[in-house]
Tab-separated table of C-alpha atoms in Angstrom:
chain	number	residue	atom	x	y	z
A	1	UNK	CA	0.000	0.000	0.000
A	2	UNK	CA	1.794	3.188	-1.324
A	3	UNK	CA	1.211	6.594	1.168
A	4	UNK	CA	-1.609	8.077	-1.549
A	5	UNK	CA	-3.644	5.245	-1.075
A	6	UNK	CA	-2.710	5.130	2.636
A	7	UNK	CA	-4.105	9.353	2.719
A	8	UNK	CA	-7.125	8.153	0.789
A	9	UNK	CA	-8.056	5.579	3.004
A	10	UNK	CA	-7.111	7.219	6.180
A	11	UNK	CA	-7.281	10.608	6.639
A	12	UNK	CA	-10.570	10.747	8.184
A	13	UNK	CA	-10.375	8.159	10.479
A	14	UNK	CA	-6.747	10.298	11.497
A	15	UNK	CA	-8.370	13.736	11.653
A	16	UNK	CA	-11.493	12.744	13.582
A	17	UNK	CA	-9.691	10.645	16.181
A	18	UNK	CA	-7.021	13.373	16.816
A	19	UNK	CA	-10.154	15.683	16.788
A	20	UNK	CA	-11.502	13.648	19.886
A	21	UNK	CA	-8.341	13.768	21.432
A	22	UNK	CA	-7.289	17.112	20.897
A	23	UNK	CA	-10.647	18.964	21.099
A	24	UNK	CA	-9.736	21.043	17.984
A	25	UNK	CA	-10.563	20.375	14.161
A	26	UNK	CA	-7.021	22.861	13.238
A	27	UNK	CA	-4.330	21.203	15.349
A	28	UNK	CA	-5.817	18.137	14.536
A	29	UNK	CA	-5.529	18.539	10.911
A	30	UNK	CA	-2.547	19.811	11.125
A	31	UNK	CA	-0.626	17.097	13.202
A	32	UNK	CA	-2.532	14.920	11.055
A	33	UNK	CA	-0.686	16.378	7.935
A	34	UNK	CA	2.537	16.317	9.951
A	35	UNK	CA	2.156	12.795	10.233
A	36	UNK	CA	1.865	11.812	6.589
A	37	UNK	CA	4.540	14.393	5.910
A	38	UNK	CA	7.219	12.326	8.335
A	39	UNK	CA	5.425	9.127	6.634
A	40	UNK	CA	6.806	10.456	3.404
A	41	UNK	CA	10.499	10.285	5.078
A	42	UNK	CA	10.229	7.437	7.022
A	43	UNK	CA	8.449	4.919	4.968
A	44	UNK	CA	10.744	5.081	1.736
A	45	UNK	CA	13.208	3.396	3.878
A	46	UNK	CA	11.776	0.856	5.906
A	47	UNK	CA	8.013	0.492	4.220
A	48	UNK	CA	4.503	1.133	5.820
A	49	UNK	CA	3.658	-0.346	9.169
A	50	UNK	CA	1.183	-3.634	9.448
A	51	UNK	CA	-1.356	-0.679	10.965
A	52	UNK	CA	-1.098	2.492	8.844
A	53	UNK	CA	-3.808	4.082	10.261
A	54	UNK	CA	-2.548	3.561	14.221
A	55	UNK	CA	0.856	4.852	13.508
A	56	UNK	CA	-0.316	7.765	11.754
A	57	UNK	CA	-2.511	8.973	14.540
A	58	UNK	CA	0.066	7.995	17.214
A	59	UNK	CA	2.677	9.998	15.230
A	60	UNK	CA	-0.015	12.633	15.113
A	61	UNK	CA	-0.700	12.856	18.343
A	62	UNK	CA	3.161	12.967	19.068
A	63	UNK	CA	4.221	15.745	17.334
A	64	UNK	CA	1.006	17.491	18.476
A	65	UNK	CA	2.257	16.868	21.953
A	66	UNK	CA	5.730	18.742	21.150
A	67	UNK	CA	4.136	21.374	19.256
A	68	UNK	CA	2.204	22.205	22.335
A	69	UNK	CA	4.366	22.033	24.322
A	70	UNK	CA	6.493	24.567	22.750
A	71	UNK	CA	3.226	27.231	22.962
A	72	UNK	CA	3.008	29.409	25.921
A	73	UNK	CA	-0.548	29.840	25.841
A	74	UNK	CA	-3.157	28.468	28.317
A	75	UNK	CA	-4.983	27.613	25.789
A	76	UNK	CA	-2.193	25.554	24.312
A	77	UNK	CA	-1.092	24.292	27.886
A	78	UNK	CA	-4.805	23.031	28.782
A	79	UNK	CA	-4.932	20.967	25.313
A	80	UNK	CA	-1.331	19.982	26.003
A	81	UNK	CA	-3.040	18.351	29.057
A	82	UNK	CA	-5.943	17.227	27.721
A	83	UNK	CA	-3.575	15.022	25.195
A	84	UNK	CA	-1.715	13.369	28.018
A	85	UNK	CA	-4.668	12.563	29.999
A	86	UNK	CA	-6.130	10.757	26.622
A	87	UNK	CA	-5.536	7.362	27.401
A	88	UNK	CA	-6.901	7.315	30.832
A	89	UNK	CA	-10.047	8.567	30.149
A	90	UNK	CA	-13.382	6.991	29.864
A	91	UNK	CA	-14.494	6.718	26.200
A	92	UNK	CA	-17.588	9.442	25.770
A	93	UNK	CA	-21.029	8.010	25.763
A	94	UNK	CA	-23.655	9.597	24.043
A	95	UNK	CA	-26.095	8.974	20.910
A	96	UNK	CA	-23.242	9.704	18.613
A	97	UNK	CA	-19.943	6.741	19.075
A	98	UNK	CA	-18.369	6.910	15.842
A	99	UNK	CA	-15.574	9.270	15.638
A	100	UNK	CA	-16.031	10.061	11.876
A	101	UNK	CA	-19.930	10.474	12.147
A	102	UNK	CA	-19.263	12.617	15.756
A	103	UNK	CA	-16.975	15.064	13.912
A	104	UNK	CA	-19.507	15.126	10.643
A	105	UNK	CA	-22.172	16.288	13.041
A	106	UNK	CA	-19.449	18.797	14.113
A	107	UNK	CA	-18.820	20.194	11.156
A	108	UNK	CA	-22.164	20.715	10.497
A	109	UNK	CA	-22.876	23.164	13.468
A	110	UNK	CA	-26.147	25.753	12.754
A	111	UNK	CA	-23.599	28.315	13.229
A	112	UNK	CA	-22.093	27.434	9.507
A	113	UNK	CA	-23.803	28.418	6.330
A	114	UNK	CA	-24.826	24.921	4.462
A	115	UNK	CA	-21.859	25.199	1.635
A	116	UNK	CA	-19.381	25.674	4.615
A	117	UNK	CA	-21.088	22.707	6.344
A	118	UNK	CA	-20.704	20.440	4.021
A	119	UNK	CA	-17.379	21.847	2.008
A	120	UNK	CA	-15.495	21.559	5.823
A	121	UNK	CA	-16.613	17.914	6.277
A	122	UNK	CA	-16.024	16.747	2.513
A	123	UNK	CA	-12.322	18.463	3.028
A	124	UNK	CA	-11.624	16.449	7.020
A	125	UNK	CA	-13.743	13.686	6.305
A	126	UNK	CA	-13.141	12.180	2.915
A	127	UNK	CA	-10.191	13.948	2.463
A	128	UNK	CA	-11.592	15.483	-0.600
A	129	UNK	CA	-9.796	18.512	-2.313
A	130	UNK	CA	-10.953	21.455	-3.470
A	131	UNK	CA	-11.225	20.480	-6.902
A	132	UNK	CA	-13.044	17.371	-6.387
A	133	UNK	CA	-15.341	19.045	-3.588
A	134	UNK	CA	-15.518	22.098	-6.267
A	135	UNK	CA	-16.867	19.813	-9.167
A	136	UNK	CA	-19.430	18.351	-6.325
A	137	UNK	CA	-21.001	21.668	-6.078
A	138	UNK	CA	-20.578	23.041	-9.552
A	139	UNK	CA	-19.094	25.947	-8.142
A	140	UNK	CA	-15.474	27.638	-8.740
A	141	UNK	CA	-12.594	26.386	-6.652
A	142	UNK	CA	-12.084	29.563	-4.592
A	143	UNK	CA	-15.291	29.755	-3.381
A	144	UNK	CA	-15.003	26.218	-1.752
A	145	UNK	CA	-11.684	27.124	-0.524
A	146	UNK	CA	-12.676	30.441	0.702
A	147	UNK	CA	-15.910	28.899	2.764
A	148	UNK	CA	-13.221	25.976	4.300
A	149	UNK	CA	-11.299	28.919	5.581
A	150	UNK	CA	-13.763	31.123	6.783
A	151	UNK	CA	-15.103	28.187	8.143
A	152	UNK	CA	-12.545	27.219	10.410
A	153	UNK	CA	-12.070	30.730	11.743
A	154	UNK	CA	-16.302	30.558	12.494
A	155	UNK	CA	-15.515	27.317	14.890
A	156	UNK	CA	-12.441	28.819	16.231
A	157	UNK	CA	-13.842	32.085	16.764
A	158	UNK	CA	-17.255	31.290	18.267
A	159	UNK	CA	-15.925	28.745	20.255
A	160	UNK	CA	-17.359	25.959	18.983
A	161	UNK	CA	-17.048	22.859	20.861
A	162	UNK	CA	-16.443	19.521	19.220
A	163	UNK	CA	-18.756	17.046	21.087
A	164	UNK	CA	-22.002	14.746	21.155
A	165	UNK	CA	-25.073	16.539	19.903
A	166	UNK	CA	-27.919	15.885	22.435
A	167	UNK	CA	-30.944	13.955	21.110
A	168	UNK	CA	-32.946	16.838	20.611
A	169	UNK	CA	-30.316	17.999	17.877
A	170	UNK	CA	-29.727	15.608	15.876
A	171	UNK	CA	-32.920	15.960	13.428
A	172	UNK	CA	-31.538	20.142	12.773
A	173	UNK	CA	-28.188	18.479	12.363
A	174	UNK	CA	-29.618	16.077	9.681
A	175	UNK	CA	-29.911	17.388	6.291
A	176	UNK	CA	-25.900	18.586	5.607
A	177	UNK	CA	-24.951	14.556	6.860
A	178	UNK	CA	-26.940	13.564	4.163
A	179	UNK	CA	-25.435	15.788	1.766
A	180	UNK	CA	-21.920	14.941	2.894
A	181	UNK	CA	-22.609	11.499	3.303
A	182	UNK	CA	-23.673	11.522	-0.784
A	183	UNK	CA	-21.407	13.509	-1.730
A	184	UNK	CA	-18.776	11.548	-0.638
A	185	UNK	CA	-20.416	8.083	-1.812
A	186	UNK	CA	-20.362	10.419	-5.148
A	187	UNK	CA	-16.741	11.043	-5.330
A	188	UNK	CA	-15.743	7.339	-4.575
A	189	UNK	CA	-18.455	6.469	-7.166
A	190	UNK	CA	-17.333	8.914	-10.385
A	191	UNK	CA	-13.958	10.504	-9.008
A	192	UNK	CA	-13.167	13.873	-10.338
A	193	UNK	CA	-9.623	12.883	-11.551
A	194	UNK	CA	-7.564	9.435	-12.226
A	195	UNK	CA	-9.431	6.139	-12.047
A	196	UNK	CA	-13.466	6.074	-12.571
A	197	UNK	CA	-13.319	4.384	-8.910
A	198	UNK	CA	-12.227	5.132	-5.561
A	199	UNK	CA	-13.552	2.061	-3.295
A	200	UNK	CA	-12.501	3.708	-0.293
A	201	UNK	CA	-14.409	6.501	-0.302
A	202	UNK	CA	-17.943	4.717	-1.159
A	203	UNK	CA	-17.149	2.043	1.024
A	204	UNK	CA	-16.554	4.465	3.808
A	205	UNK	CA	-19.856	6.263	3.292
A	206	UNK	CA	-21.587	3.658	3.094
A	207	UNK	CA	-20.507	2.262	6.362
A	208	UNK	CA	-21.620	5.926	7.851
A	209	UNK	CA	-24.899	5.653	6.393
A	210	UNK	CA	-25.302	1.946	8.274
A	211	UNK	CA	-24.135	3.934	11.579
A	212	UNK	CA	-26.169	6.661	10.845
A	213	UNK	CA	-29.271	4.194	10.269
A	214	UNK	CA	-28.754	2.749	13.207
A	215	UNK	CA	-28.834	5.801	15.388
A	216	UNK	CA	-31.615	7.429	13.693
A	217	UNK	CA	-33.933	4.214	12.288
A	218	UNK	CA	-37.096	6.197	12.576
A	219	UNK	CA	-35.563	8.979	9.985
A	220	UNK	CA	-36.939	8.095	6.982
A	221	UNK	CA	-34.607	10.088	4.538
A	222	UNK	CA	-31.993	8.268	6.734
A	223	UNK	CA	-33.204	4.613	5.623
A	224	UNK	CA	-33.361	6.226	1.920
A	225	UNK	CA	-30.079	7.835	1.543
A	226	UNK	CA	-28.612	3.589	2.833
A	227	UNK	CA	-30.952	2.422	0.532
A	228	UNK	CA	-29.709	4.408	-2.356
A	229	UNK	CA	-26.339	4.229	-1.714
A	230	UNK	CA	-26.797	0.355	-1.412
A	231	UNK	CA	-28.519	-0.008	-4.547
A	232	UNK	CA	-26.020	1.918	-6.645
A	233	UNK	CA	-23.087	0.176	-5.005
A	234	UNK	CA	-25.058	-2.982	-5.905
A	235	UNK	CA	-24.303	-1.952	-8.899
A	236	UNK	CA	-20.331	-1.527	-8.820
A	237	UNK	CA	-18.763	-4.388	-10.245
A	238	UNK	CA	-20.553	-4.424	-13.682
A	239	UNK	CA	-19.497	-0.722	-13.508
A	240	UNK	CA	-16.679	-1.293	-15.399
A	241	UNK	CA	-15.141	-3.731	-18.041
A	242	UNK	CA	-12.315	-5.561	-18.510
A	243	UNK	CA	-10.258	-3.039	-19.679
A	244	UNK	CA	-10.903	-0.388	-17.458
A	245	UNK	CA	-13.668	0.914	-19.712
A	246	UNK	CA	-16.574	2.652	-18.595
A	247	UNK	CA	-19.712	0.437	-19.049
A	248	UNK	CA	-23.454	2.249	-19.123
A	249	UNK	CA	-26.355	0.929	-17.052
A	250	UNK	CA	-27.902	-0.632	-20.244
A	251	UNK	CA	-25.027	-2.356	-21.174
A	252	UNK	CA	-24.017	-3.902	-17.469
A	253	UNK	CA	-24.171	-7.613	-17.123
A	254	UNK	CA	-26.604	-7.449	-14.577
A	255	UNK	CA	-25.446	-11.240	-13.471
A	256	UNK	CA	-22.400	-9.032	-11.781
A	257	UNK	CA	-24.597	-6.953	-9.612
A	258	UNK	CA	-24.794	-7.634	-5.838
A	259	UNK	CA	-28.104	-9.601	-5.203
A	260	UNK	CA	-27.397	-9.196	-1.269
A	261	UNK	CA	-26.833	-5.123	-1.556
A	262	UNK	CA	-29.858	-4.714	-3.672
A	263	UNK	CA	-32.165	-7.305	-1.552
A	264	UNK	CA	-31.110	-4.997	1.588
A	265	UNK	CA	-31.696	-1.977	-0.569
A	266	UNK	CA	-35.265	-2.695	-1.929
A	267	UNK	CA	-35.961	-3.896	1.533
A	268	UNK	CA	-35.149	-0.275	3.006
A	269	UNK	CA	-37.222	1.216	0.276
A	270	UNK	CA	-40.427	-0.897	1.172
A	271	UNK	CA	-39.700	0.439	4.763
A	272	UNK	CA	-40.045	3.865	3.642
A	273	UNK	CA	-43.103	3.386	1.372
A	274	UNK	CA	-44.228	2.254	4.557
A	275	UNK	CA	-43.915	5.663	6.337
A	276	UNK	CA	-45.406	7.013	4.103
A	277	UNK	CA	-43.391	10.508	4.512
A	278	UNK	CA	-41.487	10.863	0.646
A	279	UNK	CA	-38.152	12.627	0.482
A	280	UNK	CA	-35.536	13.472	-1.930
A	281	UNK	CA	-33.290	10.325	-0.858
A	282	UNK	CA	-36.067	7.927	-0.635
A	283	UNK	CA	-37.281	8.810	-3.948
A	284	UNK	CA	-33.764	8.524	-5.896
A	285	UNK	CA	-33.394	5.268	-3.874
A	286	UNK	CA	-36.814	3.805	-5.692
A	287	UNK	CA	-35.098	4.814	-8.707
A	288	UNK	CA	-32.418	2.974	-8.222
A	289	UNK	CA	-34.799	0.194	-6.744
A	290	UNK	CA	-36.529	0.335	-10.409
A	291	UNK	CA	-33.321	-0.079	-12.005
A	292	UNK	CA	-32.467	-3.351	-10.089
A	293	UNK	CA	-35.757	-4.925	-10.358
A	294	UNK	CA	-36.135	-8.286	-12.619
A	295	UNK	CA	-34.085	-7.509	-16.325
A	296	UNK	CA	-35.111	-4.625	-17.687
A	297	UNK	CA	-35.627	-0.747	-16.084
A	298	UNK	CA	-39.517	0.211	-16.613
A	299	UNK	CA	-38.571	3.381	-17.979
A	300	UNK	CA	-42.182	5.001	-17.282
A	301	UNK	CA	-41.710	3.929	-13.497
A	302	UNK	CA	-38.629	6.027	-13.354
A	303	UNK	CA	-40.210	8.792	-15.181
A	304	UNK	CA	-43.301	8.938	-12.452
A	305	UNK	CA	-40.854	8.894	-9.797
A	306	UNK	CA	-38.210	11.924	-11.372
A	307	UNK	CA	-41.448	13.961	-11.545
A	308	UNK	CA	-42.014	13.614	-8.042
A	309	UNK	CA	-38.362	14.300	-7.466
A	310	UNK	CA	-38.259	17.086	-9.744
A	311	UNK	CA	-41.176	19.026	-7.766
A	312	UNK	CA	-39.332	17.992	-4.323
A	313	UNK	CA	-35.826	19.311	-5.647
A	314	UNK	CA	-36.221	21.494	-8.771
A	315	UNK	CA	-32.974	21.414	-9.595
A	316	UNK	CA	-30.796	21.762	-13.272
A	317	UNK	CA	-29.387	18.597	-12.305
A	318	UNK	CA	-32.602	16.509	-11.774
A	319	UNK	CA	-34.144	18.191	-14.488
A	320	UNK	CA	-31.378	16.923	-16.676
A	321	UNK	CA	-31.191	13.112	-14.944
A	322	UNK	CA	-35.010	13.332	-15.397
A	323	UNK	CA	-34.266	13.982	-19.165
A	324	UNK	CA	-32.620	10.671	-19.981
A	325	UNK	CA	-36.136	8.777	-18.173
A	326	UNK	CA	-37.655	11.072	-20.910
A	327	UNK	CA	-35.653	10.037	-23.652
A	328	UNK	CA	-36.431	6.365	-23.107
A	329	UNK	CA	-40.306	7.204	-22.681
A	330	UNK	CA	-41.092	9.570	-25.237
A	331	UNK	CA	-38.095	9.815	-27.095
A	332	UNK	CA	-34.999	12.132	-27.771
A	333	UNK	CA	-36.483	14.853	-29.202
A	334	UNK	CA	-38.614	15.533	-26.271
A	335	UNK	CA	-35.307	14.568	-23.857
A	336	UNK	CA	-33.985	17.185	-25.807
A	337	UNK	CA	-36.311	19.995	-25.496
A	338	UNK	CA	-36.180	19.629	-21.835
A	339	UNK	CA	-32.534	20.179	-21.413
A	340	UNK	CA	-32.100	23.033	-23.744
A	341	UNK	CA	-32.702	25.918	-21.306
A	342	UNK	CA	-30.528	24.534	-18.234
A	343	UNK	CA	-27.381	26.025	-17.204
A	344	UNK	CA	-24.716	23.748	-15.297
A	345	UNK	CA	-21.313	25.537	-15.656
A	346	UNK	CA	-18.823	22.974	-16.134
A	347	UNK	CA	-20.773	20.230	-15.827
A	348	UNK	CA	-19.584	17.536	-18.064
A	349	UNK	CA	-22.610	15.761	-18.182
A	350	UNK	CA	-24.859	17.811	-19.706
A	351	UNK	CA	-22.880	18.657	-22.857
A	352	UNK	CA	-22.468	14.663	-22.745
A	353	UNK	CA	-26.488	14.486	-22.559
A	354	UNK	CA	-27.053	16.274	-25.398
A	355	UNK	CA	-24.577	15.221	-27.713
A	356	UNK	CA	-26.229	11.562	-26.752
A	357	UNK	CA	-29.582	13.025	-27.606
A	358	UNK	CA	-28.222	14.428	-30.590
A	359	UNK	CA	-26.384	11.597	-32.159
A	360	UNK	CA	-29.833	9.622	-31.556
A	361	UNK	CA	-31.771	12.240	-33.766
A	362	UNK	CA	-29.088	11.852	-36.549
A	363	UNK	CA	-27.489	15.537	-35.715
A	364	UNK	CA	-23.600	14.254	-36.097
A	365	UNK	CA	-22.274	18.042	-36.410
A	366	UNK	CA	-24.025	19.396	-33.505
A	367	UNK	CA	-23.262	16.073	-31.719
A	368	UNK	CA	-19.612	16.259	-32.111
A	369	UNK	CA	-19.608	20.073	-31.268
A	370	UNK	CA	-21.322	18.278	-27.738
A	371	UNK	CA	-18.996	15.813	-27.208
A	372	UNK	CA	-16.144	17.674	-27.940
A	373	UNK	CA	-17.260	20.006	-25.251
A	374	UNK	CA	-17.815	17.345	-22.549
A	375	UNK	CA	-14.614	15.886	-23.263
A	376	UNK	CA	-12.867	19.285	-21.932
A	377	UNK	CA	-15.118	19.650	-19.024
A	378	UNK	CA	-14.572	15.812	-17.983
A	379	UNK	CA	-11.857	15.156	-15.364
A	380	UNK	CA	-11.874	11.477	-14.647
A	381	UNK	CA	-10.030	9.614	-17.484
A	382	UNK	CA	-12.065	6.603	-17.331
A	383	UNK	CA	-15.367	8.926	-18.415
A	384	UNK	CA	-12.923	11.094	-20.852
A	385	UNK	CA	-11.748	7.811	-22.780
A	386	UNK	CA	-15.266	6.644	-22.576
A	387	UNK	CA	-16.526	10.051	-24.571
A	388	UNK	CA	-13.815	10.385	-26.572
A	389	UNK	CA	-14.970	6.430	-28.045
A	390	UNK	CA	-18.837	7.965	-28.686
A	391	UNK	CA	-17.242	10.498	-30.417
A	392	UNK	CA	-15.081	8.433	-32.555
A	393	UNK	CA	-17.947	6.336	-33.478
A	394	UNK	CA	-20.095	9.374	-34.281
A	395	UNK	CA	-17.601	10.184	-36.654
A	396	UNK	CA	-17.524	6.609	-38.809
């Protein structure tokens, strides 16, 4: 295991346990980083440890001890002792016992505006950067890192503490863990650069959405953001051919999928039928249940179910997702007409859309024009290659 995929895999587990321990998101990102910096050094020479993760955090918390202890400040003397006493203490009991899921509740204090929320916890959770966090949002790079920033100064400024939210919080805390939770199921899903893939990352929130299920089981949106996340990661190993090519949902071997993910998933999504109380994640998540159901998608289903979404969350990106349900019902032309007044700036996957749609009503100039336009926008070189074959075809 080389020290990028060690980063990757680790650096939330590293910043939320120092967090515990040192009571402060900053110094515990920053010993954190100091850690994988004398990583860098050390492991060259004598390779990484059987337990990357332990060392880094016990290396962490090491050269956070000597950094404190070189600051005069109370402040920095009454962490200093907090640190030392670590060990010895009882571990904290309270609704919330996962560190990671603790300090995503943290991050996403009322105090924050939602982008910072989530921005703050994609950047110490999932150890997203501010290009990949960026492309989540649709938004320009400085903004994200400008709201991380200012961010940080709101928690250390106001004094915000880094502990269990009561009971009675948890429901206001709710909506930005969903978002982060997705978001970073996204990223591990479709990664902004390098490999179409990062397991880690979709592994990780999908095991946050479990412990986030099971301290909240009466949250419906809660039971459909597992369910959806289940249902597309059902959906992983078909995801992909044997070359490292991207493969569509209508072209999957669905023999490949996960029966066991998608019987858990549809399973979650009869729960929440059952409640009776429709939200954005439960209704992507009977999308998805659609889309795993016997051998073909009922495209009409999904159709029914993006209008409901699209009156929920009347979004350009629903709108266009809802488009390619459209294209299968009523055909391209229609698709077509819906997706010519949004706006997504640098969104790959609408240019992509519509040089689909295009291609399908025998437009090859206008097509190419498309996909020549989603290739520039597209950052991951698994979907780049995979565009750059449409358009080659398109062109025969």
């Amino acid at each position: 295991m080389d020290l990028t995929s060690v980063f990757r895999a680790e650096y939330g587990r590293c910043v939320a346990t120092l967090t515990r321990l040192l009571g402060d998101i900053g110094l515990a990102e920053e010993a954190v980083q100091d850690a994988f910096a004398v990583a860098l050094e050390k492991w060259s020479e004598t390779g990484p440890p059987r337990n990357p993760g332990a060392w880094i955090v016990t290396t962490a918390r090491n050269r956070a001890t000597d950094r404190l202890r070189r600051e005069s400040t109370r402040e920095a003397r009454h962490a200093q002792a907090l640190l030392l006493q670590a060990p010895d203490e009882p571990e904290e009991v309270g609704p919330v016992r996962d560190d990671q899921l603790r300090l995503i509740f943290t991050c996403c204090h009322p105090a924050l505006s939602p982008l910072a929320q989530t921005a703050l916890t994609l950047r110490l959770l999932g150890g997203l950067e501010v290009p990949e966090i960026a492309r989540a949002y649709v938004v320009p790079e400085a903004t994200i890192s400008q709201r991380i920033v200012r961010a940080k100064k709101k928690i250390r400024d106001a004094g915000i503490p880094y502990r269990v939210p009561g009971e009675a919080e948890l429901p206001d805390r709710l909506p930005p863990v969903l978002t982060v939770l997705y978001l970073i199921f996204n990223e591990g899903y479709t990664a902004t650069t390098g490999p179409l893939l990062r397991t880690d990352l979709s592994a990780e929130a999908v095991r946050l959405a479990r412990a986030l299920a099971e301290l909240m089981p009466d949250e419906p949106e809660v039971l459909g953001l597992l369910a959806l996340l289940l249902l597309i990661e059902a959906r992983r190993p078909a995801r992909v051919g044997p070359d490292g090519e991207l493969v569509t949902l209508a072209e999957q071997d669905r023999t490949l999928w996960n029966r066991e993910l998608i019987a858990e998933g549809h399973d979650l999504v009869r729960r929440c039928l059952r409640r009776d109380r429709p939200g954005p994640y439960q209704i992507q998540a009977a999308i998805n249940a659609v889309h795993t159901y016997g051998t073909e998608t009922d495209w009409a289903q999904v159709l029914t179910l993006y209008d409901q979404l699209l009156v929920l969350t009347p979004t350009p990106i629903v709108a266009l997702n809802r488009a390619v349900a459209v294209a299968e019902v009523h055909g391209p032309a229609a698709a077509l007409a819906a997706i010519e007044e949004l706006d997504i700036p640098g969104y790959h996957l609408l240019p992509a859309t519509r040089a689909d749609l295009l291609a399908r009503l025998d437009r090859p100039d206008e097509a190419r024009e498309a996909y020549d336009e989603a290739v520039a926008l597209a950052g991951n070189d698994t979907e780049r290659a995979f565009l750059r074959d449409r358009l080659a075809h398109l062109a025969r």
